Coordinates of C-alpha atoms and ligand atoms in Angstrom, one line a residue:
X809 CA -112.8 -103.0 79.9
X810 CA -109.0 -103.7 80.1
X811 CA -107.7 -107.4 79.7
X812 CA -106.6 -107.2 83.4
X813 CA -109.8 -105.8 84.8
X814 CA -111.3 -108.4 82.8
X815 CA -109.3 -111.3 84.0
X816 CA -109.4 -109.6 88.0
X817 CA -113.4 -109.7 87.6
X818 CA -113.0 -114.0 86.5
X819 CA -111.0 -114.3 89.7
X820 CA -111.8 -112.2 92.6
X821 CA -115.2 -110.3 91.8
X822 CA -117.5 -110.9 94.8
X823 CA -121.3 -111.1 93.3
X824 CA -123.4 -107.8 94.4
X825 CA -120.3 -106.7 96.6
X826 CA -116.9 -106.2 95.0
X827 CA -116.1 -105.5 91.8
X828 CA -113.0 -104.6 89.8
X829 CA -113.5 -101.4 86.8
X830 CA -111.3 -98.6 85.5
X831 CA -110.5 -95.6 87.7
X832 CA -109.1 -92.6 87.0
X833 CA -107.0 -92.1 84.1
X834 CA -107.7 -95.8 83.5
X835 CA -105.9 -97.2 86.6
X836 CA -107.5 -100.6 87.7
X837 CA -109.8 -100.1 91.4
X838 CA -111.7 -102.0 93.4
X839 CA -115.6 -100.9 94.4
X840 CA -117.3 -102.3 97.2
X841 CA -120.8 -101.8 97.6
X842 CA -122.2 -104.4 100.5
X843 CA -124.9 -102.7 102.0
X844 CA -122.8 -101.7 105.6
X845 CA -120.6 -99.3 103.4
X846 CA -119.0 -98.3 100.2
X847 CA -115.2 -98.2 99.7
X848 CA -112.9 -97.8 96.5
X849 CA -109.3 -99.0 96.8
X850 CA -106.3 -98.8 93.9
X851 CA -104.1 -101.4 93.2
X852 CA -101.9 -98.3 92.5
X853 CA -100.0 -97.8 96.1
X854 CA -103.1 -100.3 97.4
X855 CA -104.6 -97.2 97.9
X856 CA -107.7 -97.1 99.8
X857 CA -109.4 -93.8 98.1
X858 CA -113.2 -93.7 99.5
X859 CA -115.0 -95.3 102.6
X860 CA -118.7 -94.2 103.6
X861 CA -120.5 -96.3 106.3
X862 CA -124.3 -96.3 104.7
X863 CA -126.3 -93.6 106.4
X864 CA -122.7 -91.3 106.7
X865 CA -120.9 -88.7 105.3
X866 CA -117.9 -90.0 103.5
X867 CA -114.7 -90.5 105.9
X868 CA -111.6 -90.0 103.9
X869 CA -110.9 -86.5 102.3
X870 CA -109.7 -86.8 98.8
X871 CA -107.8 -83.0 96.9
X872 CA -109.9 -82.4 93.7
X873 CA -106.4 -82.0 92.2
X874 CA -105.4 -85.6 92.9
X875 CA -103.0 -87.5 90.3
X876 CA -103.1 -90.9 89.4
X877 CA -99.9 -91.3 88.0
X878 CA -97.5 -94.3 87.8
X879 CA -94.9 -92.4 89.7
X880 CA -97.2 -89.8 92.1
X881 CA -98.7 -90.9 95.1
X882 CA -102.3 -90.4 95.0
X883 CA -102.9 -87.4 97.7
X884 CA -105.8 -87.9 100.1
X885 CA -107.5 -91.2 101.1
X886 CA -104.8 -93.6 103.1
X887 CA -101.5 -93.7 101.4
X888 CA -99.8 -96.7 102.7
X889 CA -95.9 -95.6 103.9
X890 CA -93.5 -98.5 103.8
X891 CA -90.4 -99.2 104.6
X892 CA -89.7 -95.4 105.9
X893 CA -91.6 -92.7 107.1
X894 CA -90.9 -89.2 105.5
X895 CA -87.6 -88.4 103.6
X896 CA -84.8 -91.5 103.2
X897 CA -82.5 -91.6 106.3
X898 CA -78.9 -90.6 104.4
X899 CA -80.2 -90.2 100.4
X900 CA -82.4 -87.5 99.7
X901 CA -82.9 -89.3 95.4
X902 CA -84.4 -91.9 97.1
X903 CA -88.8 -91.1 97.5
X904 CA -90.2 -89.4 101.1
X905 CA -92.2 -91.8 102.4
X906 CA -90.8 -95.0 100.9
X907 CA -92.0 -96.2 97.6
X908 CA -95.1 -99.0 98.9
X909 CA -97.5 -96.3 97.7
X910 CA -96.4 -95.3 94.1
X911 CA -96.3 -99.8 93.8
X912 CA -98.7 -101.3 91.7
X913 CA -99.8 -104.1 93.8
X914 CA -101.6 -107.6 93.1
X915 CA -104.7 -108.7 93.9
X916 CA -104.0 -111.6 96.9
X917 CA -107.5 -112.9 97.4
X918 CA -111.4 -111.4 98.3
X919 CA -114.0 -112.7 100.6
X920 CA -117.1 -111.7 101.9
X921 CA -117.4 -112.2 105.6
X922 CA -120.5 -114.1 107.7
X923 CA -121.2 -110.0 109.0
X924 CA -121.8 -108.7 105.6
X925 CA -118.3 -106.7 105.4
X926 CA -115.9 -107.6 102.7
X927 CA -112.5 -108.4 102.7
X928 CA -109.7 -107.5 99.9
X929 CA -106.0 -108.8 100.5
X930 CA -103.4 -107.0 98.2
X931 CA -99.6 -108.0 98.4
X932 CA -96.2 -106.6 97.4
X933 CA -93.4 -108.0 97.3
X934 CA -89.6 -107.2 96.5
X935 CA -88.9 -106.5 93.4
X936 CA -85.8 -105.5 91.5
X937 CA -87.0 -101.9 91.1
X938 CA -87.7 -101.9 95.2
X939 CA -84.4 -103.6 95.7
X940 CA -82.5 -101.1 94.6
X941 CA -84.3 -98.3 96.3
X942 CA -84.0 -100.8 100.0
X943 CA -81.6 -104.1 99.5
X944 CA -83.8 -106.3 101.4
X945 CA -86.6 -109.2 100.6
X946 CA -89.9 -108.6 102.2
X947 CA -93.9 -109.6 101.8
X948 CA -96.2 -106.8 102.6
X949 CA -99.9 -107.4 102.3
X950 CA -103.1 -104.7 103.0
X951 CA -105.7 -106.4 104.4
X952 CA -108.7 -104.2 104.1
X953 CA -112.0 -105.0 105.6
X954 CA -115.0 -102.6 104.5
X955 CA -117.7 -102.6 106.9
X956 CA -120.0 -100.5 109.4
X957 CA -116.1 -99.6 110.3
X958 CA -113.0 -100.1 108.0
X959 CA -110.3 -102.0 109.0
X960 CA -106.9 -101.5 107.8
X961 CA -103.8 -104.4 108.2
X962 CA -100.6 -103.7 106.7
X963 CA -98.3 -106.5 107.8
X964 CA -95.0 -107.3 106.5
X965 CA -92.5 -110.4 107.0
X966 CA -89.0 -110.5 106.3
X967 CA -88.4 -113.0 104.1
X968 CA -85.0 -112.5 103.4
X969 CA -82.0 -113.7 105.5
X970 CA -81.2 -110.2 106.5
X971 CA -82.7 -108.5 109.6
X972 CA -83.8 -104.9 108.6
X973 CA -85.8 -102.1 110.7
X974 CA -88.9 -100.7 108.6
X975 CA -90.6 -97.1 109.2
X976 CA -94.6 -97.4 108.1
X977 CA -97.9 -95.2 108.3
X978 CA -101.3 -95.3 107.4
X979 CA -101.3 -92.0 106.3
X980 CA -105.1 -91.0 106.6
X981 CA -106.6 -87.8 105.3
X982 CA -110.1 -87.5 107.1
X983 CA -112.8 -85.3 105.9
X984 CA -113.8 -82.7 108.6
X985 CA -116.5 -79.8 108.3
X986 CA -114.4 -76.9 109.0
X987 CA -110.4 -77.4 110.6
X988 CA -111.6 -74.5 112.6
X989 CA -114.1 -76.5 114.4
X990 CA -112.3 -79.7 115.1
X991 CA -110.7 -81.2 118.3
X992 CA -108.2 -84.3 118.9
X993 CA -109.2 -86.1 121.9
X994 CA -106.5 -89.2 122.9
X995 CA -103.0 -87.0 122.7
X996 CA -103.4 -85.5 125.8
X997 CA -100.2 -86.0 127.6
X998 CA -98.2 -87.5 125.1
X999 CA -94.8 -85.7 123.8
X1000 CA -94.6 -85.4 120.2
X1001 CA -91.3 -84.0 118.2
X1002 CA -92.5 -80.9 116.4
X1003 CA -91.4 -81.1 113.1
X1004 CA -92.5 -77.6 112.3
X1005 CA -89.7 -76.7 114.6
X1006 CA -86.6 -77.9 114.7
X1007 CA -87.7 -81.2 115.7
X1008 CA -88.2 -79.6 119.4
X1009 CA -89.6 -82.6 122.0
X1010 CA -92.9 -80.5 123.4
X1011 CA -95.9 -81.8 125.6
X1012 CA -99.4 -82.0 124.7
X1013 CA -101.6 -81.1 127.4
X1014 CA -104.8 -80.8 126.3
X1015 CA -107.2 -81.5 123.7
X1016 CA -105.7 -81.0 120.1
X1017 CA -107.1 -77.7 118.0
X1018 CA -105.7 -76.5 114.6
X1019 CA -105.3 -73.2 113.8
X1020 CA -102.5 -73.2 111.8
X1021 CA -100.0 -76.0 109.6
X1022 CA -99.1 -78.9 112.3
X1023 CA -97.0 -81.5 111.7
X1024 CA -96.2 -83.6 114.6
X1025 CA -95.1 -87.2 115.8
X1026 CA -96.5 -88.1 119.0
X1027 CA -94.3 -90.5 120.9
X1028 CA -94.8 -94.0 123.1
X1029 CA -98.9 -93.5 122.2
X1030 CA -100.9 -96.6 122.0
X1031 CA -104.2 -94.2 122.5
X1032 CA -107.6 -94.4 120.3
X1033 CA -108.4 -90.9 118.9
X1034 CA -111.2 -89.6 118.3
X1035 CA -111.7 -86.3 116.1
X1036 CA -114.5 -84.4 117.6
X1037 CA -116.0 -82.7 113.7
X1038 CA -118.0 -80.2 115.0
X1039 CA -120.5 -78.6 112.1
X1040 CA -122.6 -75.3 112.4
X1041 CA -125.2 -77.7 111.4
X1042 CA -125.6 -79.9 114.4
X1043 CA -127.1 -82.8 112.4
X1044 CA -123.9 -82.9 110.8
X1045 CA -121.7 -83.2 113.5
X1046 CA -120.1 -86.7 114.2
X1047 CA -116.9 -87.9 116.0
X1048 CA -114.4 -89.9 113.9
X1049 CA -112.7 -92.8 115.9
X1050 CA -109.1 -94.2 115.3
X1051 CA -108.4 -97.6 117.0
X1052 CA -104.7 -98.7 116.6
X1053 CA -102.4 -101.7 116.6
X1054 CA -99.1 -102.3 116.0
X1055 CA -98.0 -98.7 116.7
X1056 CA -96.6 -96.6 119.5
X1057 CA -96.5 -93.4 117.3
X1058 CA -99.2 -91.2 115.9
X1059 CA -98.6 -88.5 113.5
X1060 CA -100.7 -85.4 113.2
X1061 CA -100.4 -83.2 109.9
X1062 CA -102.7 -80.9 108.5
X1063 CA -100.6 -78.1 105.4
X1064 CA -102.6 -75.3 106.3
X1065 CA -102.8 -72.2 103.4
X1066 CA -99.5 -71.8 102.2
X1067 CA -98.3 -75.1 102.3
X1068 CA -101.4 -76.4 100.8
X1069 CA -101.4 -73.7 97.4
X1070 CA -97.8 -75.1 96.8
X1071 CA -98.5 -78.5 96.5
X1072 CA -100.0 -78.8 92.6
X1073 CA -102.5 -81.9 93.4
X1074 CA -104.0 -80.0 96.6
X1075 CA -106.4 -78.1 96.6
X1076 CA -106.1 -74.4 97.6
X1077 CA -108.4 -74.4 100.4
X1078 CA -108.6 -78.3 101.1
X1079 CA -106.9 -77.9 104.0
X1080 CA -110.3 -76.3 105.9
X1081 CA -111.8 -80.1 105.1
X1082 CA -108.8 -82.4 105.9
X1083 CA -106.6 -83.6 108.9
X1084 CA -104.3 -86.6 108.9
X1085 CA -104.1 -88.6 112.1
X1086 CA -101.8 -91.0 111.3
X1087 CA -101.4 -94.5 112.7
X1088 CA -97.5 -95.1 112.2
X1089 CA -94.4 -97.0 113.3
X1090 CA -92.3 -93.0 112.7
X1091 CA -89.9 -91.2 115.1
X1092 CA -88.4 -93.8 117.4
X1093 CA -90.8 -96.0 116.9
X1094 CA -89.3 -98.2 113.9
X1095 CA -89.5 -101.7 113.9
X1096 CA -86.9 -104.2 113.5
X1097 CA -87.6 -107.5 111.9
X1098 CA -85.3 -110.2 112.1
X1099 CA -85.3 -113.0 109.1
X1100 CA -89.1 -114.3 109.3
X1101 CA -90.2 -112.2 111.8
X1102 CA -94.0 -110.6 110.6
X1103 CA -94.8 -107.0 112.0
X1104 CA -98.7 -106.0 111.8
X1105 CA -99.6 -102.1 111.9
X1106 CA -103.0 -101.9 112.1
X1107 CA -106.2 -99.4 112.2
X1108 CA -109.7 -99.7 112.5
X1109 CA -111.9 -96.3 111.7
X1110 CA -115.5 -95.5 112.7
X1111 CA -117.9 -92.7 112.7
X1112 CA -119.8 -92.7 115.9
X1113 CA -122.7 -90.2 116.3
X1114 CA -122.1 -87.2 118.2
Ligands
TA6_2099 O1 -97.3 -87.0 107.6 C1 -96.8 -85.7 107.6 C2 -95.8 -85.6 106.5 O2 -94.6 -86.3 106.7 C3 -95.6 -84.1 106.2 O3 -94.3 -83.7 106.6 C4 -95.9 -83.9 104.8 O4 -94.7 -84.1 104.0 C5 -96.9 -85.0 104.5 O5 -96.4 -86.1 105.2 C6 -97.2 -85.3 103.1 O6 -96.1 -85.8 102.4 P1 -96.3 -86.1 100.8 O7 -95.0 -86.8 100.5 O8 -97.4 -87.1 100.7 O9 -96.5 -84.8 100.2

């Protein structure tokens, strides 16, 4: 075991619930085993890679062809998107998505909670690498909170003396059955810009089915989804439900076939098992922070029976 993973395990290791060990290719994670659930979670992008509620199917989809490399993004789980969402406004050298999830972030504290769920803080905070990708000073900290549900906090202050407007998403890859048998209830009459084509404002007006790539931002939407994961095997049917804070904008993505066999860490036909609903502050919804003002963006996922 690794000097740090060593020294992580002296400070923060939470006896019979949280423990710190090499993931893949060697990268330090964080297990959490407390009885309510199961989770993993990199310090690499603070990257929340697993979550199973005991008696459950696991929740987030991870691609078989995942990399965990120092500059990739790990694809699946919840990468966190900070400071913009998608490609940089006016430099196209500069990462999609910003650069909070190719990080390596530190270990801010751990605690286990009078329910039984567990608690794991990780922070970022500006660097001279991040400064020269965004000129601003900032703390960001992930509060996740493993338990029957996971709960999901990124919240960031401006601690500079420079107001600037931040993009974010918690960029969540469920696991489904079969895409074919999925619905999206909570969009219903919201507008969302379809990215898919030419950025056109369209309506939403019913329940949300996917039948081929999507890739939408829906607007001024405070709403809980809930993904209706219908299996051929009724047992395994469930509903996952998103709860949201801190975010008027949802984003909807799932790569479909071709899209998916281009990208070299997803799998061919991983699309069939995955949608992203997306808590975010995205479109019009960015947020502008003023010196030591704190924004929270925050989501709270549950499997409820069906
Ligand atoms: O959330 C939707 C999206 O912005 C899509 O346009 C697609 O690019 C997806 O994110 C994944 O982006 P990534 O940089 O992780 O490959």
């Amino acid at each position: 075991m690794t000097d740090q993973i060593e020294a992580l395990n002296r400070q923060f290791s939470l006896a019979g619930q949280l423990h710190f060990q090499a993931g893949e290719n060697g990268q330090p994670m964080v297990k959490i085993d407390n009885g309510l659930a199961t989770a993993a979670v990199y310090l690499h992008g603070a990257h929340i890679t697993a979550f199973q509620p005991r008696g459950s199917e696991p929740v987030l989809w991870m691609s078989p062809l995942a990399q965990f490399q120092a500059d990739k993004a790990i694809r699946g789980g919840v990468p966190v998107i900070w400071p913009w969402f998608g490609p940089h406004a006016t430099d196209s050298d500069k990462p999609q998505h910003g650069f909070a999830r190719t990080a390596e972030w530190r270990v801010g504290a751990t605690e286990a909670l009078a329910d039984g769920s567990t608690q794991l803080q990780l922070v970022l905070n500006d660097t001279s690498v991040t400064r020269a990708l965004w000129p601003h000073v900032f703390s960001l900290s992930l509060l996740v909170t493993v338990g029957e549900e996971l709960n999901i906090e990124l919240t960031c202050c401006n601690t500079g003396e420079q107001a600037f407007t931040v993009g974010a998403a918690l960029h969540s890859y469920f696991a489904i059955g079969d895409i074919n048998q999925v619905s999206v209830d909570g969009l219903q009459g919201c507008e969302y810009i379809d990215q898919l084509d030419g950025d056109q404002i369209k309506l939403q007006d019913e329940a949300l089915r996917i039948s081929q790539e999507v890739d939408r931002i829906y607007l001024d939407t405070e709403a809980t989804c809930v993904i209706h994961d219908e299996r051929d095997d009724a047992q395994l049917s469930r509903q996952i439900q998103i709860k949201k804070t801190g975010s008027r904008s949802t984003v909807v993505w799932n790569p479909w076939a071709e899209k998916a066999k281009a990208m070299g860490d997803f799998s061919d036909d991983g699309y069939q098992q995955m949608l992203c609903i997306e808590t975010a502050n995205a479109g019009d919804d960015v947020r502008l922070l003023l010196p030591g003002e704190v924004h929270s963006l925050s989501q709270i996922i549950s499997v409820l029976g069906d």
